[in-house]
Coordinates of C-alpha atoms in Angstrom, one line a residue:
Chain A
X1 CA -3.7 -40.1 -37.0
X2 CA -7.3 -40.5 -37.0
X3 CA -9.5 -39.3 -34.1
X4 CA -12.2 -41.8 -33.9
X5 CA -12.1 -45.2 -34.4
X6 CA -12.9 -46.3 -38.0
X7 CA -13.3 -49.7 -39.3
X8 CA -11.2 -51.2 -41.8
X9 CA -12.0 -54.9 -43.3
X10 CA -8.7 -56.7 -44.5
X11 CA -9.9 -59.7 -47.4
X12 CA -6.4 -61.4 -48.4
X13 CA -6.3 -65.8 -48.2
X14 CA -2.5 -65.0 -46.7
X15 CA -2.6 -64.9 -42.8
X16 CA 0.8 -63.5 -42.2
X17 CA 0.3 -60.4 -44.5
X18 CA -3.2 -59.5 -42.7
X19 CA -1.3 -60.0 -39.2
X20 CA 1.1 -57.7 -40.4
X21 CA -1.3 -55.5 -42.1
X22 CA -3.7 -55.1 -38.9
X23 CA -0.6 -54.4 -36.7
X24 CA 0.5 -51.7 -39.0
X25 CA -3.5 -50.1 -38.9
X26 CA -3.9 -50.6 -35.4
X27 CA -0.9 -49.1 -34.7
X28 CA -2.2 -46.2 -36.2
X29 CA -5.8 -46.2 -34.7
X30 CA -8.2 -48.2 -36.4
X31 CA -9.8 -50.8 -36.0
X32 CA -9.2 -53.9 -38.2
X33 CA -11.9 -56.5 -39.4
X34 CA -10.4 -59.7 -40.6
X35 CA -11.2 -62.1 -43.4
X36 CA -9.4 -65.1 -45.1
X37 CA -12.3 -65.1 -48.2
X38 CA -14.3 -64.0 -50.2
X39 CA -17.4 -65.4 -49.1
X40 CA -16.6 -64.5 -45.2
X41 CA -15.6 -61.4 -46.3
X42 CA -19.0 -60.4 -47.6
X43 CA -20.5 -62.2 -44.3
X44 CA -18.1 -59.5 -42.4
X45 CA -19.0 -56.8 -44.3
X46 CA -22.5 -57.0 -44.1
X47 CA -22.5 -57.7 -40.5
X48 CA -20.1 -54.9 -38.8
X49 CA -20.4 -52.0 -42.3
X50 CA -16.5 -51.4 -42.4
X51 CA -15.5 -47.6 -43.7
X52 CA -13.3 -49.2 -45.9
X53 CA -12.4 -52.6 -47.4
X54 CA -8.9 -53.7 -48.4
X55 CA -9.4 -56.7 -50.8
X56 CA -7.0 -59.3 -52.3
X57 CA -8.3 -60.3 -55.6
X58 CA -6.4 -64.0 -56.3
X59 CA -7.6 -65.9 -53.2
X60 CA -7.7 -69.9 -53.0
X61 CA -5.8 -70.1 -56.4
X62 CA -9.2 -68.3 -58.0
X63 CA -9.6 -64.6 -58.8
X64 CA -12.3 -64.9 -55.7
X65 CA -11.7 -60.8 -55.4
X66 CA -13.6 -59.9 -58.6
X67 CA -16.4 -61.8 -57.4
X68 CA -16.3 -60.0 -54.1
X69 CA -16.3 -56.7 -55.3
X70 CA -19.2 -57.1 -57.5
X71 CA -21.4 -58.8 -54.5
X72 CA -20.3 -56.0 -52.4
X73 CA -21.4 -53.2 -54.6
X74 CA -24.5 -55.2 -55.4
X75 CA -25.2 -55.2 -51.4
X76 CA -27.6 -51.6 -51.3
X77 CA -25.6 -51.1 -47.9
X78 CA -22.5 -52.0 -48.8
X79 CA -23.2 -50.2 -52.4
X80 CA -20.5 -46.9 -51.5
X81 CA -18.1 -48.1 -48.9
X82 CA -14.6 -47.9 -50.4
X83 CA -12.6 -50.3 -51.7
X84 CA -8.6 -50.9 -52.2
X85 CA -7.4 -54.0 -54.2
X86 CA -4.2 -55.2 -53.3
X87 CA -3.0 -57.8 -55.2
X88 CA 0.1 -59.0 -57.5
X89 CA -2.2 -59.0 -60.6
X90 CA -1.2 -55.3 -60.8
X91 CA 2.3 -55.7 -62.0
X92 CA 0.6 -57.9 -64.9
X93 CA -1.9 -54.8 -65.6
X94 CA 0.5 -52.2 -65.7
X95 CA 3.9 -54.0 -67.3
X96 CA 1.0 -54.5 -69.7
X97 CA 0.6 -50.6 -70.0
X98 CA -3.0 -50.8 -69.1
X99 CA -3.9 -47.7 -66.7
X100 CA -4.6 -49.7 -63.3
X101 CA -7.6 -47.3 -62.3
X102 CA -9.1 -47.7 -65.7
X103 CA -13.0 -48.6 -65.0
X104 CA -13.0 -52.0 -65.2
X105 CA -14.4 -52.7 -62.0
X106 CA -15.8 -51.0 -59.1
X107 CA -13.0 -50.4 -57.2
X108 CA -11.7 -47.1 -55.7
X109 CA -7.8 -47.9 -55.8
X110 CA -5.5 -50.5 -57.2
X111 CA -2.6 -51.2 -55.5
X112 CA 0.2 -53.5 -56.1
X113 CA 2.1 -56.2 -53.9
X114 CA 4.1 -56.1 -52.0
X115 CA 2.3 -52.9 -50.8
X116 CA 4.2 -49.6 -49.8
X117 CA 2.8 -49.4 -46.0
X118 CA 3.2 -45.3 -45.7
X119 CA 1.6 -45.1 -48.9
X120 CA -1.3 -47.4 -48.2
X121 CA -1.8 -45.5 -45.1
X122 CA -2.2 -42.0 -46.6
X123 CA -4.1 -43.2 -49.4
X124 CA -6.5 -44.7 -46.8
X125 CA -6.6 -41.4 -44.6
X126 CA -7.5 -39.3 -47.1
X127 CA -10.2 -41.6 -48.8
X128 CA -11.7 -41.8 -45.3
X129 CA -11.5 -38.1 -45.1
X130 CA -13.0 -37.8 -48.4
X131 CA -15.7 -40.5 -47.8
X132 CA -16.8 -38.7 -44.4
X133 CA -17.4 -35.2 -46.3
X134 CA -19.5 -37.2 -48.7
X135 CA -20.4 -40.4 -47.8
X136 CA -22.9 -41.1 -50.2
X137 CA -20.3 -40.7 -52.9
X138 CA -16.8 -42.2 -52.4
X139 CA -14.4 -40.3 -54.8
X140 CA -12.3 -42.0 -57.4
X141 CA -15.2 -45.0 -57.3
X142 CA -14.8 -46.7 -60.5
X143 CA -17.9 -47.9 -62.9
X144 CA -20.4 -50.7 -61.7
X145 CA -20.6 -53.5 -62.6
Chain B
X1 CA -21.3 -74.1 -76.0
X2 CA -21.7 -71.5 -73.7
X3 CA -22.2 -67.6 -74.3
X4 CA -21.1 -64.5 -73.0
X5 CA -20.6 -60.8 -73.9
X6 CA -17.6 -58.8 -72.6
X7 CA -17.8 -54.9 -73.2
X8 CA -14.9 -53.8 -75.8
X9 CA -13.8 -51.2 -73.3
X10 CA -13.0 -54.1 -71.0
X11 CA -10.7 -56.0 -73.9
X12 CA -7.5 -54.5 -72.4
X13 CA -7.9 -55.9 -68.9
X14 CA -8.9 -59.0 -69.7
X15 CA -5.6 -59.8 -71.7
X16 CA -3.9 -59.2 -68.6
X17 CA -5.6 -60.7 -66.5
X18 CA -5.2 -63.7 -68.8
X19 CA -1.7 -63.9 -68.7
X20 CA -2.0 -66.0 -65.7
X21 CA -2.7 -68.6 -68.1
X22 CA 0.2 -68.1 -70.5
X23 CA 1.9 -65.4 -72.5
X24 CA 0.3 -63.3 -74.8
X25 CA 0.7 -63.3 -78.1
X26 CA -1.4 -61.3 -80.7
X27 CA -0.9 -59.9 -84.2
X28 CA 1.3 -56.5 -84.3
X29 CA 2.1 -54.0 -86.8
X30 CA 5.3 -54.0 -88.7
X31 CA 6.5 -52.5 -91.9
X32 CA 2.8 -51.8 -92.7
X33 CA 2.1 -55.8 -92.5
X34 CA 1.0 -58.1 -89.4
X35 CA 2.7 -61.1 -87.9
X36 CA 2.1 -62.4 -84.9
X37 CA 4.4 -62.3 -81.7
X38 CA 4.6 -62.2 -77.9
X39 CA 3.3 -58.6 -76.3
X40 CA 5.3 -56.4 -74.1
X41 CA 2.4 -54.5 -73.9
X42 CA -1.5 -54.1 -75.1
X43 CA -1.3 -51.0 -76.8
X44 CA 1.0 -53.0 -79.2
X45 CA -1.9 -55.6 -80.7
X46 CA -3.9 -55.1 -83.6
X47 CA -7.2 -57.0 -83.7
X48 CA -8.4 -55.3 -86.8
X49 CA -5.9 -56.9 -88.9
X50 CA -6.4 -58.4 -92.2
X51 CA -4.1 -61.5 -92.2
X52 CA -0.7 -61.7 -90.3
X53 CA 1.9 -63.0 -93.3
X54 CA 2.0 -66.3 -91.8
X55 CA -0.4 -67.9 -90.1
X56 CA -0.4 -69.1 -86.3
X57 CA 1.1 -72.0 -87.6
X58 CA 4.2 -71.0 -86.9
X59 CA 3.8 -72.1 -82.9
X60 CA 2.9 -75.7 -83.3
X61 CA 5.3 -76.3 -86.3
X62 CA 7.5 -73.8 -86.4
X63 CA 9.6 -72.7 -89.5
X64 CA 13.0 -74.7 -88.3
X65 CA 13.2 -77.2 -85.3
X66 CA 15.8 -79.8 -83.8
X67 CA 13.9 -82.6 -83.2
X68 CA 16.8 -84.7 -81.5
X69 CA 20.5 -84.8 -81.2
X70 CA 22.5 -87.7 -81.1
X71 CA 26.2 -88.6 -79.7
X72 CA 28.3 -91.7 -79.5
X73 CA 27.5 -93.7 -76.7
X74 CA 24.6 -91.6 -75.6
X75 CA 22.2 -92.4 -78.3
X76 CA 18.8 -90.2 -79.0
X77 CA 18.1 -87.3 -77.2
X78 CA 14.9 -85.6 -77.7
X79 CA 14.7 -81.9 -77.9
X80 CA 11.8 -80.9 -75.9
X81 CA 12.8 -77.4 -74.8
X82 CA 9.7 -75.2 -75.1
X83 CA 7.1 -77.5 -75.8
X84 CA 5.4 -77.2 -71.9
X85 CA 5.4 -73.7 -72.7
X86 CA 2.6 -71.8 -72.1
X87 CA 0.9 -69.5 -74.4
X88 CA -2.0 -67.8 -76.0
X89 CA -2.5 -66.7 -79.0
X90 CA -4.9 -64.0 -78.8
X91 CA -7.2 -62.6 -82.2
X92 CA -7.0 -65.7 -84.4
X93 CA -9.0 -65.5 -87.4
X94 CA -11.7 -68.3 -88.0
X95 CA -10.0 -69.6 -91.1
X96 CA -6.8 -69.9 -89.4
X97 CA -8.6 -71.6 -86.7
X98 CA -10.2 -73.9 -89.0
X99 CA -6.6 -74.3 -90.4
X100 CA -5.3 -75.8 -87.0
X101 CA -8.5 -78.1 -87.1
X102 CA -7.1 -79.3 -90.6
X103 CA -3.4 -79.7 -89.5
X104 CA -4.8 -81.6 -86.1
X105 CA -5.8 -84.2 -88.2
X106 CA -2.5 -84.4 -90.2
X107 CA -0.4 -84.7 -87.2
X108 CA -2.8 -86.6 -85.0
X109 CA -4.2 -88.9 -87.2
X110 CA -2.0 -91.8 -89.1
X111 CA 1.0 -90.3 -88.1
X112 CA 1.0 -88.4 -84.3
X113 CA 3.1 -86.0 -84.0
X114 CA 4.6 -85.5 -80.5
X115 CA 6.3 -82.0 -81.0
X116 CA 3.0 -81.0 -83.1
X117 CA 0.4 -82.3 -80.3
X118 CA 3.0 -81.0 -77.5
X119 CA 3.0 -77.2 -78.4
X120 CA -1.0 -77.3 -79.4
X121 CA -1.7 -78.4 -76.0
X122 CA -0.2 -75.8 -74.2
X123 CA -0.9 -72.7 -76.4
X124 CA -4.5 -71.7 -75.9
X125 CA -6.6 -69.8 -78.7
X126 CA -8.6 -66.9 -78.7
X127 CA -10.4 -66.3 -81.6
X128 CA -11.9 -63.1 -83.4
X129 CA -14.5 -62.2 -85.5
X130 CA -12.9 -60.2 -89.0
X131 CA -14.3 -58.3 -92.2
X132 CA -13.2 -59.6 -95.6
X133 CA -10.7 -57.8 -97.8
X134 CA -10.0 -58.5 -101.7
X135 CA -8.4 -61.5 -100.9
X136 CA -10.4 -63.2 -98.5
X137 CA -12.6 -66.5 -99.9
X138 CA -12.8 -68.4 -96.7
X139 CA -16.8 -68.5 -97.0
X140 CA -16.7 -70.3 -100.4
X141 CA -14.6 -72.7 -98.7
X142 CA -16.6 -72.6 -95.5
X143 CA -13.7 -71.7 -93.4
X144 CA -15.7 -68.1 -92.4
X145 CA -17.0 -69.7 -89.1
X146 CA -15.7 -72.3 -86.9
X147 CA -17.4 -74.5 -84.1
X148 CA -14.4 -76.1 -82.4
X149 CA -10.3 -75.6 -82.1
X150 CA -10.3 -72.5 -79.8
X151 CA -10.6 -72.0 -76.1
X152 CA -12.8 -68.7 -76.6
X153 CA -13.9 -66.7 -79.4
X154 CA -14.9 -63.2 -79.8
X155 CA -17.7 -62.3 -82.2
X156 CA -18.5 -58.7 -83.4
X157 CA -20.9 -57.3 -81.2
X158 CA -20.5 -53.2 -81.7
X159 CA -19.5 -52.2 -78.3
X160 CA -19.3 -56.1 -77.0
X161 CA -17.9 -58.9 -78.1
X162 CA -20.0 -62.0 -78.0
X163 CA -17.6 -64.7 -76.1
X164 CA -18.5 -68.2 -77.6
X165 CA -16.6 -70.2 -74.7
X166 CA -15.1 -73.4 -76.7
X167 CA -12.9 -75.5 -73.8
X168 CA -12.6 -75.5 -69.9
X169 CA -9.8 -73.6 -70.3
X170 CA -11.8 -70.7 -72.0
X171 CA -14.3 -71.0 -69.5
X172 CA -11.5 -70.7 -66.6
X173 CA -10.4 -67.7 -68.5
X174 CA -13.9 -66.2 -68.3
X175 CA -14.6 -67.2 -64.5
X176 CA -10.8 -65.6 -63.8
X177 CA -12.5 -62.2 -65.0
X178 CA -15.9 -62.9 -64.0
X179 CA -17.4 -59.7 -63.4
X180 CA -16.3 -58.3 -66.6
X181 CA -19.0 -60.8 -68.5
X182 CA -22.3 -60.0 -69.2
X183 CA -25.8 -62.0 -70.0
X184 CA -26.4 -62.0 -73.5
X185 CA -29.5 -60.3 -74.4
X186 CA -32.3 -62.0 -77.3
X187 CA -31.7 -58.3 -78.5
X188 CA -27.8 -59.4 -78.6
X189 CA -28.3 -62.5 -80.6
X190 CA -30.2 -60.3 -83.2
X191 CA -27.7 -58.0 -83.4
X192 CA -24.7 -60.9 -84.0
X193 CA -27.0 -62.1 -86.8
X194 CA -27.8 -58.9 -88.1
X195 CA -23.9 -58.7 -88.0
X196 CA -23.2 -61.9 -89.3
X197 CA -25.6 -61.7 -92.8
X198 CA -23.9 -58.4 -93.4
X199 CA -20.1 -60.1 -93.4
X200 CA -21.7 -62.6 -95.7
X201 CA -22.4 -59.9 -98.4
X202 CA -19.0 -58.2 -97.6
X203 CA -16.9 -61.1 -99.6
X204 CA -15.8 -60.3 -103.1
X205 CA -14.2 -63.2 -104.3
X206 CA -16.8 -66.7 -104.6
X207 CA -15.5 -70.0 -105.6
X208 CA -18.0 -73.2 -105.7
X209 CA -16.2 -76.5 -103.7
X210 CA -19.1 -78.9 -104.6
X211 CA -17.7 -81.0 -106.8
X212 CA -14.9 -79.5 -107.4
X213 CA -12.7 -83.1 -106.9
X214 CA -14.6 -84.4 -110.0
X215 CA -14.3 -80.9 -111.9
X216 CA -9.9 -81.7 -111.3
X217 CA -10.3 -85.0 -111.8
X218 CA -11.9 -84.1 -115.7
X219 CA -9.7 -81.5 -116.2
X220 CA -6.8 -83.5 -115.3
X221 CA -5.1 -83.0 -118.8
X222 CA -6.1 -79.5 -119.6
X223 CA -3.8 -76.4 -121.1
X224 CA -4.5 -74.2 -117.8
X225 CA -1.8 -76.1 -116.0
X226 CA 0.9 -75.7 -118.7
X227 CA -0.4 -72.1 -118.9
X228 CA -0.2 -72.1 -115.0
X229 CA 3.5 -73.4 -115.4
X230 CA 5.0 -70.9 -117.5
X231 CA 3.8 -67.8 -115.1
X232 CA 4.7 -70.1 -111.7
X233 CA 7.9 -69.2 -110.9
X234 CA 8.4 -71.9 -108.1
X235 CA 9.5 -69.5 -105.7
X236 CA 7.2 -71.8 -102.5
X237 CA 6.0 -68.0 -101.2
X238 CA 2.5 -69.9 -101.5
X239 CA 3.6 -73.5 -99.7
X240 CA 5.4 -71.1 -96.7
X241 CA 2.8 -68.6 -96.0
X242 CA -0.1 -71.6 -96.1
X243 CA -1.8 -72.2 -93.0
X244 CA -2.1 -75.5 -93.7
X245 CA 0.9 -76.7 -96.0
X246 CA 3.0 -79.0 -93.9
X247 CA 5.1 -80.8 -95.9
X248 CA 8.5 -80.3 -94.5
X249 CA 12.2 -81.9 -94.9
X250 CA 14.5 -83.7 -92.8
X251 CA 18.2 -83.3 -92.7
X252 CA 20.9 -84.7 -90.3
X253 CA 23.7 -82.0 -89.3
X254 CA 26.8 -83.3 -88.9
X255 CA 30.0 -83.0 -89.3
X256 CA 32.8 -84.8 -90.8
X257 CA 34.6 -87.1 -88.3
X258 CA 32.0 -85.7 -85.6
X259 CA 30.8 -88.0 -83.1
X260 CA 27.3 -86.5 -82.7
X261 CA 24.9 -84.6 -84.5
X262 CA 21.2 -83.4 -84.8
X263 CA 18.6 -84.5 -86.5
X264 CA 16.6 -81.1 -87.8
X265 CA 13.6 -80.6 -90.2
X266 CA 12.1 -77.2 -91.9
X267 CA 9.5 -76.4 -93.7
X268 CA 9.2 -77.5 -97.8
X269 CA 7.2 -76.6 -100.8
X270 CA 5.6 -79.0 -103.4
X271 CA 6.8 -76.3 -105.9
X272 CA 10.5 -76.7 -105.2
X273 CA 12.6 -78.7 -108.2
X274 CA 14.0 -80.7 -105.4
X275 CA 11.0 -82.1 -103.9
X276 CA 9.7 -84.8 -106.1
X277 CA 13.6 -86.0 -106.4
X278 CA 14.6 -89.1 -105.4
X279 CA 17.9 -91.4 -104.9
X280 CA 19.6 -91.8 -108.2
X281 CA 18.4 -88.6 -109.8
X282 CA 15.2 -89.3 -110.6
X283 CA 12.5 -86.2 -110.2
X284 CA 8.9 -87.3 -110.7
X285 CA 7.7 -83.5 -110.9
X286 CA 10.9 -82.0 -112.8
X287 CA 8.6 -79.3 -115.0
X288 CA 6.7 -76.3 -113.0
X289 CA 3.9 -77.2 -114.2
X290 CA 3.5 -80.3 -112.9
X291 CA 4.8 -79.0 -109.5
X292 CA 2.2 -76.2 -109.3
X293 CA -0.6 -78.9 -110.9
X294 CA 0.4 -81.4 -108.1
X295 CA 0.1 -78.4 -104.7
X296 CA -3.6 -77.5 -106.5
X297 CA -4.5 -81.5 -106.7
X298 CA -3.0 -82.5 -103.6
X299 CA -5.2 -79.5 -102.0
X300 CA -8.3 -79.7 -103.7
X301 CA -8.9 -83.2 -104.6
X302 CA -6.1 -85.3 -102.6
X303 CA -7.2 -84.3 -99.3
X304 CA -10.9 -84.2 -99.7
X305 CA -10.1 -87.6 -100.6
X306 CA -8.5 -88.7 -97.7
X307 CA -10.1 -86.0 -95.2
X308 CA -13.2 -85.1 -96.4
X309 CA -12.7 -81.6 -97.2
X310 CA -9.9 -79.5 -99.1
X311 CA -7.1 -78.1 -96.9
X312 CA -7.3 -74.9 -98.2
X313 CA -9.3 -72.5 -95.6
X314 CA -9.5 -69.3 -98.0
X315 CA -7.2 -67.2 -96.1
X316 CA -6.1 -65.0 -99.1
X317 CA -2.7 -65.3 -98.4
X318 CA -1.4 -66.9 -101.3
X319 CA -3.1 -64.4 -103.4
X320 CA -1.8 -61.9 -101.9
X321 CA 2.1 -63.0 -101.6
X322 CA 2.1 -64.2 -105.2
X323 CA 5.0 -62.5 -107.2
X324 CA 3.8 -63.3 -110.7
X325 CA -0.3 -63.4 -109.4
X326 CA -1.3 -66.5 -109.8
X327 CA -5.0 -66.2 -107.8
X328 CA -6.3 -69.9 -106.7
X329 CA -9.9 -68.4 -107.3
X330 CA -9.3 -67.3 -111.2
X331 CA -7.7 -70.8 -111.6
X332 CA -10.4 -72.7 -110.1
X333 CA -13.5 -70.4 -111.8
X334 CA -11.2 -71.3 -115.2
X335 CA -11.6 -75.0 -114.7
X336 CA -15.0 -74.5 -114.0
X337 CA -15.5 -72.2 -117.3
X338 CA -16.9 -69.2 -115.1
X339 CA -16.2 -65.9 -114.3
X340 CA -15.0 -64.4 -110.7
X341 CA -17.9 -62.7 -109.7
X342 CA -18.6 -61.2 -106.0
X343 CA -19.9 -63.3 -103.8
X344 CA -23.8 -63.7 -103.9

């Protein structure tokens, strides 16, 4: 349970999962941010600085995610919020025995779908633990790009 | 064409990615040799090989194939499982590249091929830069660099690879991983060139093509062939392991008293004693000489005649799966009275 209210900015092209998704965060004290883009993703992020962005990667039939990452961490205020991807393409990286935390893009966790909810959840309370002792650093950040 | 650069480091990640777009395939390790196949996983492909033992070939006309059935009262049907498949065939070697150029105009030329033109739509290519071993000749036959026939290709960069993006479909493949791309620096395009002038001294076998088809055509009655036919043994290793040999046979399996059948083909060689015969028992090529005399004519002088160019690419295969070592470059500096030398 968190004891103030942080913001968390959900990035996934399918409605129903971010309903579900913000239920499941609000349920448990934050406050949820909503985008059904990239591009108003970005606009979101800029506009109301989440503490931490969950991010699809394969929006609109294009791997829009990628692109948002790299805009994100190319934004100077934007440059060390966390970041979890979510997204399907991680049963293709790791059936393909490729490390899914491996630095291929700036991302601070790589989780699969469907996503393990009590999982999610303590991942995302201990990053923001992590990120408030040392903001200016977010652990497990992988390289730029 | 366009041109990127993607960090080595980042190789592994863009093959999966990629597999959105079709199942990988790449060249793999076994019993010390290379042959190409689908991955389970990354760790499994080697892109440093020398040649795979055959060539990627195999996916658009593959070794054996039905092409249709056929019952009583149902007449002709097609066999056209697997063809939509998708694939790609990552770490394709130029000359095998330029190989599929030469076959594309075998099979989609005079005479289309619909099982052919089928699998080479839907199985992309993704070349890769190589070094050249003993065996390799493909710059004498000016097979060492290729400008069309794959969807991207990866040139030898040091730590990058520099992307040449050949087809929308390679650059889908490169907007699908955006991020992992990089500007190409003038300092990059030196370095490729720098790269690229080194390979060229790397080859140790030279051949000379220019007028080569009027060299065969003098030599046409020379001893080097019956020479050439007392070492061939006619065993086809050469014809199967070619990545552009694509003479093949046709044979109807049926049964006696059987109502239906299918109507199969599978690869031939110009070197078996059963390919130049005919109804009645003639065999226009019955010695081995002729046989091995008619693959070097049809290769060297036949097809630059009708295609403009020889089929062979320079792979090194043949030399290398040759049981009795017959080497196409010692034959073809014979004709031409000279030496094999290194390449200058």
């Amino acid at each position: 349970m968190t004891s103030e209210a942080e913001k968390i900015l959900i990035v996934d092209d399918d409605r129903d999962f971010v309903e579900a998704l913000s239920a499941f965060l609000e349920a448990h004290n934050y406050v949820v941010l909503k985008a059904h883009d990239g591009r108003e993703g970005l606009k979101v992020a800029k506009m109301q600085r989440p503490d931490l962005i969950i991010m699809d990667i394969i929006m609109n039939e294009r791997t829009e995610g990628f692109f948002t990452v790299q805009e994100i961490r190319r934004t100077v205020e934007l440059k060390t919020v966390p970041i979890f991807i979510l997204s399907s393409l991680y049963s293709k990286v790791t059936d393909f025995g490729i490390p899914p935390n491996s630095s291929w893009l700036a991302h601070d966790e790589f989780m699969p779908k469907p996503v393990n909810m009590p999982d999610l959840l303590e991942k995302v309370q201990r990053r923001m633990e992590e990120h408030h002792r040392n903001p200016e650093t977010p652990v497990g950040r992988k390289a730029e790009t | 064409m366009k041109i990127r650069k993607l960090p080595k480091d980042k190789l592994d990640f863009f093959a999966s990615v990629v597999q959105q777009f079709g199942e990988v395939h790449a060249p793999v390790e076994q019993d010390g040799k290379y042959v190409f196949k689908r991955l389970s996983r990354w760790s499994e492909a080697r892109l440093d090989y020398p040649r795979t033992i055959l060539p990627p070939k195999k996916y658009f006309f593959p070794p054996r194939e039905t092409l249709f059935q056929f019952r009583e009262g149902e007449g002709y049907l097609p066999c056209t499982e697997g063809l939509d498949k998708r694939a790609i065939l990552f770490g394709v070697h130029a000359c095998d590249i330029y190989a599929l150029n030469i076959l594309d105009q075998v099979f989609s030329g005079k005479y289309d091929d619909p099982y052919y033109q089928a699998r080479r739509k839907n199985v992309a290519i993704i070349g890769i830069d190589c070094w050249p071993d003993e065996h390799c000749f493909c710059r004498s036959m000016r097979a060492d660099f290729v400008d069309h026939g794959f969807d991207l290709f990866l040139g030898e960069l040091g730590d990058h690879y520099l992307t040449f993006v050949g087809t929308a479909l390679g650059d889908d493949m490169v907007l699908a991983t955006g991020p992992l791309f990089q500007d190409v620096s003038p300092e990059d395009i030196d370095e490729y060139k720098r790269r690229s002038s080194s390979k060229r001294q790397g080859f140790k076998l030279d051949i000379e093509i220019r007028d080569l088809p009027e060299i065969f055509e003098m030599e046409y009655r020379s001893e080097i062939w019956d020479e050439l036919g007392e070492k061939c043994l006619s065993c086809g290793s050469c014809s199967m392991i070619c990545p552009t040999c694509y003479c093949y046979d046709v044979v109807d399996d049926t049964q006696l008293g059987s109502r239906e059948g299918r109507r199969n083909r599978s690869w031939d060689s110009c070197l078996f004693a059963t390919h130049a015969l005919v109804a009645g028992g003639e065999n226009f090529r019955k010695s081995r000489a002729s046989r091995i005399k008619y693959r070097f004519y049809h290769k060297q002088r036949g097809f630059v005649a009708e295609y403009g160019r020889p089929s062979c690419v320079g792979c090194g295969r043949c030399i290398s799966v040759c049981p009795v070592k017959i080497d196409i470059t010692e034959v073809i500096n014979k004709l031409r009275g000279v030496q094999n030398a290194p390449c200058r």
